[in-house]
mmCIF file of C-alpha atoms and ligand atoms in Angstrom:
data_model
loop_
_atom_site.group_PDB
_atom_site.id
_atom_site.type_symbol
_atom_site.label_atom_id
_atom_site.label_comp_id
_atom_site.label_asym_id
_atom_site.label_seq_id
_atom_site.Cartn_x
_atom_site.Cartn_y
_atom_site.Cartn_z
ATOM 1 C CA MET H 55 -68.759 -41.386 -6.401
ATOM 2 C CA ALA H 56 -71.871 -39.358 -5.550
ATOM 3 C CA ASN H 57 -71.131 -35.996 -3.954
ATOM 4 C CA PRO H 58 -70.628 -36.858 -0.243
ATOM 5 C CA PHE H 59 -70.827 -33.233 0.925
ATOM 6 C CA PHE H 60 -74.174 -32.308 -0.628
ATOM 7 C CA ARG H 61 -76.203 -30.136 1.760
ATOM 8 C CA LYS H 62 -74.196 -31.373 4.752
ATOM 9 C CA SER H 63 -72.543 -29.367 7.507
ATOM 10 C CA LEU H 64 -68.821 -29.775 8.060
ATOM 11 C CA ILE H 65 -68.362 -29.532 11.816
ATOM 12 C CA SER H 66 -65.543 -31.975 12.523
ATOM 13 C CA VAL H 67 -62.962 -33.967 10.558
ATOM 14 C CA GLU H 68 -64.413 -37.008 12.308
ATOM 15 C CA GLN H 69 -67.244 -36.873 9.773
ATOM 16 C CA LEU H 70 -64.744 -37.658 7.013
ATOM 17 C CA THR H 71 -64.510 -41.386 7.540
ATOM 18 C CA HIS H 72 -64.260 -42.330 3.861
ATOM 19 C CA PRO H 73 -60.987 -41.676 2.061
ATOM 20 C CA GLN H 74 -63.055 -41.477 -1.159
ATOM 21 C CA ALA H 75 -64.783 -38.339 0.147
ATOM 22 C CA ILE H 76 -61.399 -36.686 0.573
ATOM 23 C CA GLU H 77 -60.331 -37.833 -2.890
ATOM 24 C CA PHE H 78 -63.548 -36.394 -4.307
ATOM 25 C CA LEU H 79 -62.788 -33.007 -2.757
ATOM 26 C CA PHE H 80 -59.116 -33.027 -3.784
ATOM 27 C CA LYS H 81 -59.998 -33.774 -7.421
ATOM 28 C CA LEU H 82 -62.412 -30.890 -7.429
ATOM 29 C CA ALA H 83 -59.796 -28.640 -5.803
ATOM 30 C CA ASP H 84 -57.372 -29.555 -8.633
ATOM 31 C CA GLN H 85 -59.999 -28.357 -11.127
ATOM 32 C CA MET H 86 -60.545 -25.163 -9.144
ATOM 33 C CA GLU H 87 -56.801 -24.468 -9.269
ATOM 34 C CA LYS H 88 -56.739 -24.739 -13.061
ATOM 35 C CA ARG H 89 -59.721 -22.451 -13.286
ATOM 36 C CA VAL H 90 -58.270 -19.771 -10.975
ATOM 37 C CA LYS H 91 -54.941 -19.898 -12.837
ATOM 38 C CA ARG H 92 -56.790 -19.205 -16.091
ATOM 39 C CA LYS H 93 -58.803 -16.494 -14.311
ATOM 40 C CA ILE H 94 -62.106 -18.108 -15.210
ATOM 41 C CA ALA H 95 -64.835 -17.471 -12.645
ATOM 42 C CA GLY H 96 -67.585 -20.087 -12.244
ATOM 43 C CA GLN H 97 -71.340 -19.868 -11.800
ATOM 44 C CA GLU H 98 -71.882 -22.573 -9.161
ATOM 45 C CA LEU H 99 -72.850 -20.176 -6.371
ATOM 46 C CA LYS H 100 -74.563 -17.593 -8.535
ATOM 47 C CA ASP H 101 -77.979 -18.120 -6.965
ATOM 48 C CA SER H 102 -76.845 -18.900 -3.428
ATOM 49 C CA THR H 103 -76.704 -16.654 -0.392
ATOM 50 C CA LEU H 104 -73.842 -17.057 2.055
ATOM 51 C CA ALA H 105 -73.164 -15.710 5.518
ATOM 52 C CA ILE H 106 -69.623 -15.683 6.907
ATOM 53 C CA LEU H 107 -69.689 -15.022 10.644
ATOM 54 C CA PHE H 108 -66.353 -14.656 12.434
ATOM 55 C CA PHE H 109 -66.252 -14.182 16.196
ATOM 56 C CA GLN H 110 -62.439 -14.451 16.258
ATOM 57 C CA PRO H 111 -59.685 -12.755 14.224
ATOM 58 C CA SER H 112 -58.639 -14.192 10.869
ATOM 59 C CA THR H 113 -56.682 -13.250 7.776
ATOM 60 C CA ARG H 114 -56.499 -16.376 5.602
ATOM 61 C CA THR H 115 -59.647 -18.310 6.445
ATOM 62 C CA PHE H 116 -61.889 -15.260 6.175
ATOM 63 C CA THR H 117 -60.463 -13.913 2.925
ATOM 64 C CA SER H 118 -60.163 -17.296 1.245
ATOM 65 C CA PHE H 119 -63.774 -18.245 2.002
ATOM 66 C CA SER H 120 -64.910 -14.847 0.714
ATOM 67 C CA ALA H 121 -62.742 -15.124 -2.414
ATOM 68 C CA ALA H 122 -63.788 -18.745 -2.958
ATOM 69 C CA ALA H 123 -67.452 -17.688 -3.011
ATOM 70 C CA GLN H 124 -66.695 -14.927 -5.513
ATOM 71 C CA TRP H 125 -64.674 -17.235 -7.764
ATOM 72 C CA LEU H 126 -67.815 -19.404 -7.886
ATOM 73 C CA GLY H 127 -69.900 -16.476 -9.086
ATOM 74 C CA ASN H 128 -71.546 -15.655 -5.773
ATOM 75 C CA GLN H 129 -73.137 -12.237 -5.547
ATOM 76 C CA ARG H 130 -74.949 -12.468 -2.249
ATOM 77 C CA LEU H 131 -72.227 -12.775 0.331
ATOM 78 C CA ILE H 132 -72.702 -11.260 3.777
ATOM 79 C CA ALA H 133 -69.204 -11.412 5.251
ATOM 80 C CA LEU H 134 -68.985 -10.267 8.877
ATOM 81 C CA PRO H 135 -65.507 -10.490 10.415
ATOM 82 C CA GLY H 136 -66.326 -8.525 13.578
ATOM 83 C CA MET H 137 -69.157 -10.542 15.114
ATOM 84 C CA GLY H 138 -67.379 -10.791 18.476
ATOM 85 C CA ALA H 139 -67.219 -7.018 18.805
ATOM 86 C CA TYR H 140 -70.215 -5.677 16.878
ATOM 87 C CA SER H 141 -73.056 -8.183 17.024
ATOM 88 C CA SER H 142 -75.681 -8.485 19.783
ATOM 89 C CA THR H 143 -73.478 -11.152 21.377
ATOM 90 C CA ILE H 144 -72.097 -8.182 23.306
ATOM 91 C CA LYS H 145 -75.605 -7.579 24.686
ATOM 92 C CA GLY H 146 -75.853 -11.207 25.791
ATOM 93 C CA GLU H 147 -77.530 -12.806 22.771
ATOM 94 C CA SER H 148 -77.004 -16.577 22.594
ATOM 95 C CA LEU H 149 -75.322 -18.238 19.610
ATOM 96 C CA PRO H 150 -78.486 -20.189 18.606
ATOM 97 C CA ASP H 151 -80.466 -16.921 18.556
ATOM 98 C CA THR H 152 -77.774 -15.205 16.480
ATOM 99 C CA ILE H 153 -77.747 -18.085 14.003
ATOM 100 C CA LYS H 154 -81.564 -18.203 13.741
ATOM 101 C CA THR H 155 -81.584 -14.440 13.183
ATOM 102 C CA ILE H 156 -78.985 -14.583 10.431
ATOM 103 C CA GLU H 157 -80.985 -17.289 8.670
ATOM 104 C CA GLN H 158 -83.941 -14.896 8.616
ATOM 105 C CA THR H 159 -82.224 -11.590 7.831
ATOM 106 C CA VAL H 160 -79.809 -12.899 5.241
ATOM 107 C CA SER H 161 -81.901 -15.790 3.972
ATOM 108 C CA ALA H 162 -78.663 -17.736 3.927
ATOM 109 C CA ASP H 163 -78.250 -21.101 2.183
ATOM 110 C CA LEU H 164 -75.027 -21.760 4.072
ATOM 111 C CA ILE H 165 -73.312 -20.299 7.134
ATOM 112 C CA ILE H 166 -69.548 -20.309 7.681
ATOM 113 C CA LEU H 167 -68.708 -19.862 11.352
ATOM 114 C CA ARG H 168 -65.572 -19.157 13.400
ATOM 115 C CA HIS H 169 -66.105 -19.007 17.148
ATOM 116 C CA PRO H 170 -64.037 -19.253 20.364
ATOM 117 C CA ASP H 171 -66.183 -22.042 21.904
ATOM 118 C CA ASP H 172 -65.216 -25.660 21.250
ATOM 119 C CA ASN H 173 -68.779 -26.809 20.581
ATOM 120 C CA SER H 174 -70.024 -23.663 18.864
ATOM 121 C CA CYS H 175 -70.447 -25.220 15.427
ATOM 122 C CA GLN H 176 -72.430 -28.190 16.758
ATOM 123 C CA ILE H 177 -74.676 -25.756 18.620
ATOM 124 C CA ALA H 178 -75.067 -23.630 15.493
ATOM 125 C CA ALA H 179 -75.831 -26.668 13.322
ATOM 126 C CA HIS H 180 -78.520 -27.685 15.777
ATOM 127 C CA ALA H 181 -80.121 -24.229 15.620
ATOM 128 C CA ALA H 182 -79.848 -23.803 11.846
ATOM 129 C CA HIS H 183 -81.857 -25.231 8.966
ATOM 130 C CA VAL H 184 -78.959 -24.778 6.557
ATOM 131 C CA PRO H 185 -75.452 -26.312 6.507
ATOM 132 C CA ILE H 186 -72.760 -24.880 8.770
ATOM 133 C CA ILE H 187 -69.066 -24.957 7.901
ATOM 134 C CA ASN H 188 -66.713 -24.873 10.857
ATOM 135 C CA ALA H 189 -64.025 -22.276 10.092
ATOM 136 C CA GLY H 190 -62.325 -22.815 13.466
ATOM 137 C CA SER H 191 -64.014 -23.662 16.764
ATOM 138 C CA GLY H 192 -62.267 -22.965 20.061
ATOM 139 C CA LYS H 193 -59.231 -25.085 20.772
ATOM 140 C CA LYS H 194 -60.870 -28.127 19.253
ATOM 141 C CA GLU H 195 -61.334 -28.191 15.485
ATOM 142 C CA HIS H 196 -60.385 -26.501 12.229
ATOM 143 C CA PRO H 197 -61.527 -28.957 9.552
ATOM 144 C CA THR H 198 -60.973 -26.816 6.442
ATOM 145 C CA GLN H 199 -57.424 -26.037 7.587
ATOM 146 C CA ALA H 200 -56.805 -29.774 8.070
ATOM 147 C CA LEU H 201 -58.146 -30.453 4.578
ATOM 148 C CA LEU H 202 -55.886 -27.873 2.966
ATOM 149 C CA ASP H 203 -52.934 -29.156 5.011
ATOM 150 C CA LEU H 204 -53.631 -32.709 3.902
ATOM 151 C CA TYR H 205 -54.062 -31.549 0.297
ATOM 152 C CA THR H 206 -50.692 -29.776 0.467
ATOM 153 C CA ILE H 207 -48.949 -32.876 1.872
ATOM 154 C CA LYS H 208 -50.534 -35.033 -0.832
ATOM 155 C CA LYS H 209 -49.519 -32.653 -3.601
ATOM 156 C CA LYS H 210 -45.954 -32.446 -2.354
ATOM 157 C CA ARG H 211 -45.358 -36.095 -1.469
ATOM 158 C CA LYS H 212 -47.793 -37.727 -3.936
ATOM 159 C CA THR H 213 -48.934 -40.055 -1.140
ATOM 160 C CA LEU H 214 -50.145 -39.698 2.434
ATOM 161 C CA ASP H 215 -48.919 -43.134 3.441
ATOM 162 C CA HIS H 216 -45.751 -43.975 5.398
ATOM 163 C CA LEU H 217 -45.601 -40.461 6.761
ATOM 164 C CA LYS H 218 -43.391 -39.198 9.561
ATOM 165 C CA ILE H 219 -44.666 -35.825 10.673
ATOM 166 C CA ILE H 220 -43.472 -33.546 13.458
ATOM 167 C CA MET H 221 -46.123 -31.287 14.994
ATOM 168 C CA LEU H 222 -44.366 -28.556 16.929
ATOM 169 C CA GLY H 223 -45.393 -25.747 19.266
ATOM 170 C CA ASP H 224 -48.561 -25.144 21.254
ATOM 171 C CA LEU H 225 -50.233 -28.532 20.988
ATOM 172 C CA ARG H 226 -52.505 -27.925 23.959
ATOM 173 C CA ASN H 227 -54.282 -24.826 22.651
ATOM 174 C CA GLY H 228 -53.783 -25.047 18.882
ATOM 175 C CA ARG H 229 -56.747 -26.503 16.992
ATOM 176 C CA THR H 230 -55.059 -27.155 13.662
ATOM 177 C CA ILE H 231 -52.849 -30.012 14.882
ATOM 178 C CA LYS H 232 -55.871 -31.719 16.429
ATOM 179 C CA SER H 233 -57.877 -31.712 13.228
ATOM 180 C CA LEU H 234 -54.884 -32.588 11.050
ATOM 181 C CA SER H 235 -53.722 -35.501 13.219
ATOM 182 C CA LYS H 236 -57.246 -36.964 13.319
ATOM 183 C CA LEU H 237 -57.625 -36.556 9.570
ATOM 184 C CA LEU H 238 -54.285 -38.305 8.988
ATOM 185 C CA ALA H 239 -55.408 -41.134 11.251
ATOM 186 C CA LEU H 240 -58.537 -41.531 9.136
ATOM 187 C CA THR H 241 -56.978 -41.311 5.707
ATOM 188 C CA ALA H 242 -53.330 -42.344 5.719
ATOM 189 C CA LYS H 243 -51.650 -45.718 6.261
ATOM 190 C CA ASP H 244 -48.641 -46.031 8.533
ATOM 191 C CA VAL H 245 -48.441 -42.597 10.119
ATOM 192 C CA GLU H 246 -45.972 -41.624 12.795
ATOM 193 C CA ILE H 247 -46.532 -38.345 14.628
ATOM 194 C CA PHE H 248 -43.824 -36.735 16.721
ATOM 195 C CA PHE H 249 -45.524 -34.247 19.015
ATOM 196 C CA ILE H 250 -42.892 -31.736 20.145
ATOM 197 C CA SER H 251 -43.861 -29.075 22.678
ATOM 198 C CA PRO H 252 -42.918 -27.559 26.022
ATOM 199 C CA PRO H 253 -44.243 -29.906 28.767
ATOM 200 C CA GLN H 254 -46.942 -27.339 29.694
ATOM 201 C CA LEU H 255 -48.296 -27.327 26.132
ATOM 202 C CA ARG H 256 -48.550 -31.051 25.402
ATOM 203 C CA ALA H 257 -51.352 -32.393 23.218
ATOM 204 C CA PRO H 258 -54.480 -33.445 25.172
ATOM 205 C CA ARG H 259 -54.354 -37.015 26.517
ATOM 206 C CA HIS H 260 -57.694 -37.909 24.951
ATOM 207 C CA LEU H 261 -56.336 -36.978 21.517
ATOM 208 C CA ILE H 262 -53.262 -39.175 22.013
ATOM 209 C CA ARG H 263 -55.455 -42.100 23.094
ATOM 210 C CA GLN H 264 -57.786 -41.619 20.138
ATOM 211 C CA LEU H 265 -54.888 -41.521 17.655
ATOM 212 C CA LYS H 266 -53.214 -44.593 19.149
ATOM 213 C CA LYS H 267 -56.491 -46.495 18.902
ATOM 214 C CA LYS H 268 -56.519 -45.734 15.188
ATOM 215 C CA GLY H 269 -53.028 -47.211 14.850
ATOM 216 C CA VAL H 270 -51.023 -43.988 14.664
ATOM 217 C CA LYS H 271 -47.541 -44.251 16.167
ATOM 218 C CA ILE H 272 -46.985 -41.404 18.609
ATOM 219 C CA ARG H 273 -43.830 -40.002 20.178
ATOM 220 C CA GLU H 274 -43.762 -37.010 22.487
ATOM 221 C CA ASP H 275 -40.783 -34.895 23.432
ATOM 222 C CA LYS H 276 -39.733 -31.327 24.052
ATOM 223 C CA HIS H 277 -36.649 -31.483 21.828
ATOM 224 C CA LEU H 278 -36.973 -31.166 18.104
ATOM 225 C CA GLU H 279 -33.455 -32.176 17.114
ATOM 226 C CA THR H 280 -33.690 -35.938 17.702
ATOM 227 C CA PHE H 281 -36.604 -36.367 15.306
ATOM 228 C CA LEU H 282 -35.835 -33.729 12.713
ATOM 229 C CA PRO H 283 -33.555 -35.722 10.360
ATOM 230 C CA GLN H 284 -36.174 -38.465 9.781
ATOM 231 C CA ALA H 285 -39.206 -36.206 9.305
ATOM 232 C CA ASP H 286 -41.118 -35.903 6.010
ATOM 233 C CA VAL H 287 -43.078 -32.936 7.331
ATOM 234 C CA LEU H 288 -42.282 -30.346 9.994
ATOM 235 C CA TYR H 289 -45.597 -28.692 10.921
ATOM 236 C CA VAL H 290 -44.918 -25.640 13.090
ATOM 237 C CA THR H 291 -47.544 -23.765 15.114
ATOM 238 C CA ARG H 292 -47.451 -20.563 17.124
ATOM 239 C CA ILE H 293 -47.735 -20.332 20.891
ATOM 240 C CA GLN H 294 -51.403 -19.305 21.207
ATOM 241 C CA LYS H 295 -51.205 -16.110 23.250
ATOM 242 C CA GLU H 296 -54.989 -15.609 23.447
ATOM 243 C CA TRP H 297 -55.557 -18.751 25.520
ATOM 244 C CA PHE H 298 -52.984 -17.990 28.237
ATOM 245 C CA PRO H 299 -54.260 -16.863 31.654
ATOM 246 C CA SER H 300 -51.749 -13.992 31.770
ATOM 247 C CA GLN H 301 -49.195 -12.179 29.624
ATOM 248 C CA GLU H 302 -46.545 -13.361 32.078
ATOM 249 C CA GLU H 303 -47.419 -17.035 31.514
ATOM 250 C CA TYR H 304 -47.325 -16.462 27.766
ATOM 251 C CA LEU H 305 -43.960 -14.725 27.850
ATOM 252 C CA LYS H 306 -42.451 -17.711 29.675
ATOM 253 C CA LEU H 307 -43.180 -19.946 26.692
ATOM 254 C CA LYS H 308 -43.075 -17.513 23.779
ATOM 255 C CA GLY H 309 -40.012 -18.237 21.709
ATOM 256 C CA SER H 310 -39.819 -21.876 22.858
ATOM 257 C CA TYR H 311 -38.897 -22.898 19.305
ATOM 258 C CA LYS H 312 -37.393 -20.977 16.445
ATOM 259 C CA ILE H 313 -36.875 -22.567 13.043
ATOM 260 C CA THR H 314 -33.921 -20.963 11.264
ATOM 261 C CA PRO H 315 -31.899 -21.834 8.150
ATOM 262 C CA ALA H 316 -29.507 -23.648 10.542
ATOM 263 C CA THR H 317 -32.386 -25.859 11.756
ATOM 264 C CA LEU H 318 -33.297 -26.696 8.176
ATOM 265 C CA LYS H 319 -29.715 -27.839 7.480
ATOM 266 C CA LYS H 320 -30.373 -30.743 9.858
ATOM 267 C CA ALA H 321 -33.541 -31.785 8.006
ATOM 268 C CA SER H 322 -33.911 -33.948 4.909
ATOM 269 C CA SER H 323 -33.777 -32.239 1.513
ATOM 270 C CA GLN H 324 -37.210 -33.800 0.786
ATOM 271 C CA MET H 325 -38.860 -32.576 3.982
ATOM 272 C CA ILE H 326 -41.560 -29.916 3.777
ATOM 273 C CA LEU H 327 -41.894 -27.090 6.295
ATOM 274 C CA MET H 328 -45.523 -26.219 7.014
ATOM 275 C CA HIS H 329 -47.346 -23.713 9.219
ATOM 276 C CA PRO H 330 -51.066 -22.868 9.307
ATOM 277 C CA LEU H 331 -50.067 -19.210 9.884
ATOM 278 C CA PRO H 332 -50.131 -16.604 11.355
ATOM 279 C CA ARG H 333 -46.538 -16.958 12.522
ATOM 280 C CA VAL H 334 -45.118 -14.791 15.272
ATOM 281 C CA ASP H 335 -41.465 -15.660 15.770
ATOM 282 C CA GLU H 336 -41.355 -19.435 15.391
ATOM 283 C CA ILE H 337 -40.141 -19.491 11.783
ATOM 284 C CA ASP H 338 -37.380 -17.071 10.831
ATOM 285 C CA ILE H 339 -38.313 -15.208 7.641
ATOM 286 C CA ARG H 340 -34.991 -16.299 6.123
ATOM 287 C CA CYS H 341 -36.537 -19.774 5.820
ATOM 288 C CA ASP H 342 -39.104 -18.408 3.350
ATOM 289 C CA HIS H 343 -36.604 -18.748 0.490
ATOM 290 C CA ASP H 344 -35.940 -22.400 1.210
ATOM 291 C CA PRO H 345 -37.803 -24.514 -1.391
ATOM 292 C CA ARG H 346 -38.970 -26.759 1.458
ATOM 293 C CA ALA H 347 -41.021 -23.914 2.985
ATOM 294 C CA VAL H 348 -44.584 -24.363 1.728
ATOM 295 C CA TYR H 349 -46.671 -22.244 4.109
ATOM 296 C CA PHE H 350 -47.722 -19.724 1.483
ATOM 297 C CA GLU H 351 -48.589 -22.570 -0.883
ATOM 298 C CA GLN H 352 -50.793 -23.914 1.923
ATOM 299 C CA VAL H 353 -52.591 -20.565 1.953
ATOM 300 C CA ARG H 354 -53.258 -20.753 -1.796
ATOM 301 C CA ASN H 355 -54.391 -24.358 -1.551
ATOM 302 C CA GLY H 356 -56.913 -23.109 1.014
ATOM 303 C CA LEU H 357 -58.639 -21.120 -1.721
ATOM 304 C CA TYR H 358 -58.985 -24.202 -3.953
ATOM 305 C CA ILE H 359 -60.134 -26.475 -1.131
ATOM 306 C CA ARG H 360 -62.725 -23.953 0.056
ATOM 307 C CA MET H 361 -64.005 -23.456 -3.497
ATOM 308 C CA ALA H 362 -64.346 -27.238 -3.847
ATOM 309 C CA LEU H 363 -66.149 -27.508 -0.520
ATOM 310 C CA LEU H 364 -68.604 -24.663 -1.166
ATOM 311 C CA ALA H 365 -69.473 -26.003 -4.613
ATOM 312 C CA SER H 366 -69.932 -29.522 -3.205
ATOM 313 C CA ILE H 367 -72.128 -28.523 -0.271
ATOM 314 C CA LEU H 368 -74.347 -26.339 -2.391
ATOM 315 C CA GLY H 369 -74.477 -29.137 -4.930
ATOM 316 C CA LYS H 370 -73.643 -27.146 -8.005
ATOM 317 C CA ILE H 371 -71.015 -29.436 -9.475
HETATM 318 C C1 LIG P 646 -55.115 -20.953 12.683
HETATM 319 C C2 LIG P 646 -56.358 -20.901 13.553
HETATM 320 O O1 LIG P 646 -57.153 -19.973 13.466
HETATM 321 O O2 LIG P 646 -56.525 -21.871 14.289
HETATM 322 N N1 LIG P 646 -55.106 -19.970 11.695
HETATM 323 C C3 LIG P 646 -55.635 -20.268 10.471
HETATM 324 O O3 LIG P 646 -56.824 -20.379 10.316
HETATM 325 N N2 LIG P 646 -54.788 -20.480 9.456
HETATM 326 C C4 LIG P 646 -53.852 -21.031 13.444
HETATM 327 C C5 LIG P 646 -53.558 -20.010 14.499
HETATM 328 O O4 LIG P 646 -54.323 -19.091 14.760
HETATM 329 O O5 LIG P 646 -52.474 -20.143 15.086
#
């Protein structure tokens, strides 16, 4: 198929309505993996200029986008992880003005943006003349994380269909489960999602309605145990401290769930244990040795997916 990402922004997973577009990206990511393993850098982004603007903290997304650009031969990368603290935002500059400025100063062909506001990437895309990639917006969306999560599930299970997935933790504030559940609804047949959270941190009602409309079977509970034995995937998330009104409120719910080797004994031997990371205390480090734990593989897959996406958007494939 023709490159469906060419010169387009990626703001929301809801843009990815064609399973073929996902397949296109995954095939390219497979090629990127082979290339990285052989330590062969490409030339696709040699003549492009990229700006990476992060207004929120990041370890994986920031470094993997930066590394992805370099693996594609990019030499003009302006990577700014401290926009929230060091840009003129502090002086009251609006996001559209910041984006328009960066287009001028950097002469960017593409802008990768992480921002605490839900609609930040839409606003940026409206202000910009070049594509915007959403690298995490507020509590709402994290499309590249959802793509690498989906890619990991596909690699591990060979198919996305007939999937029983538990999404556990802070489902109210976490953005990864929202993007991943919507992407599953768009791309996989016969999906059952068990949303497990403390009652205060349930997934938004509009998300549940949207998923049900797409035919996804939904169950909600606060107990993990009932659903664990039947799950193909256990997707754990952290309680999102930064969105709580007070430390006290956070401490009440911190530690709500803790996955230990004993928990994994109750799960199927074929299940995979995922986490977008960073983890705080919700997965015991002793689980890291279990072959079912794939969270660091997810991180590596993020490099391949982001390479595939950058090359596709800039059209050098
Ligand atoms: C996630 C995020 O930023 O939403 N991190 C990531 O990009 N892998 C998850 C989180 O912060 O909990």
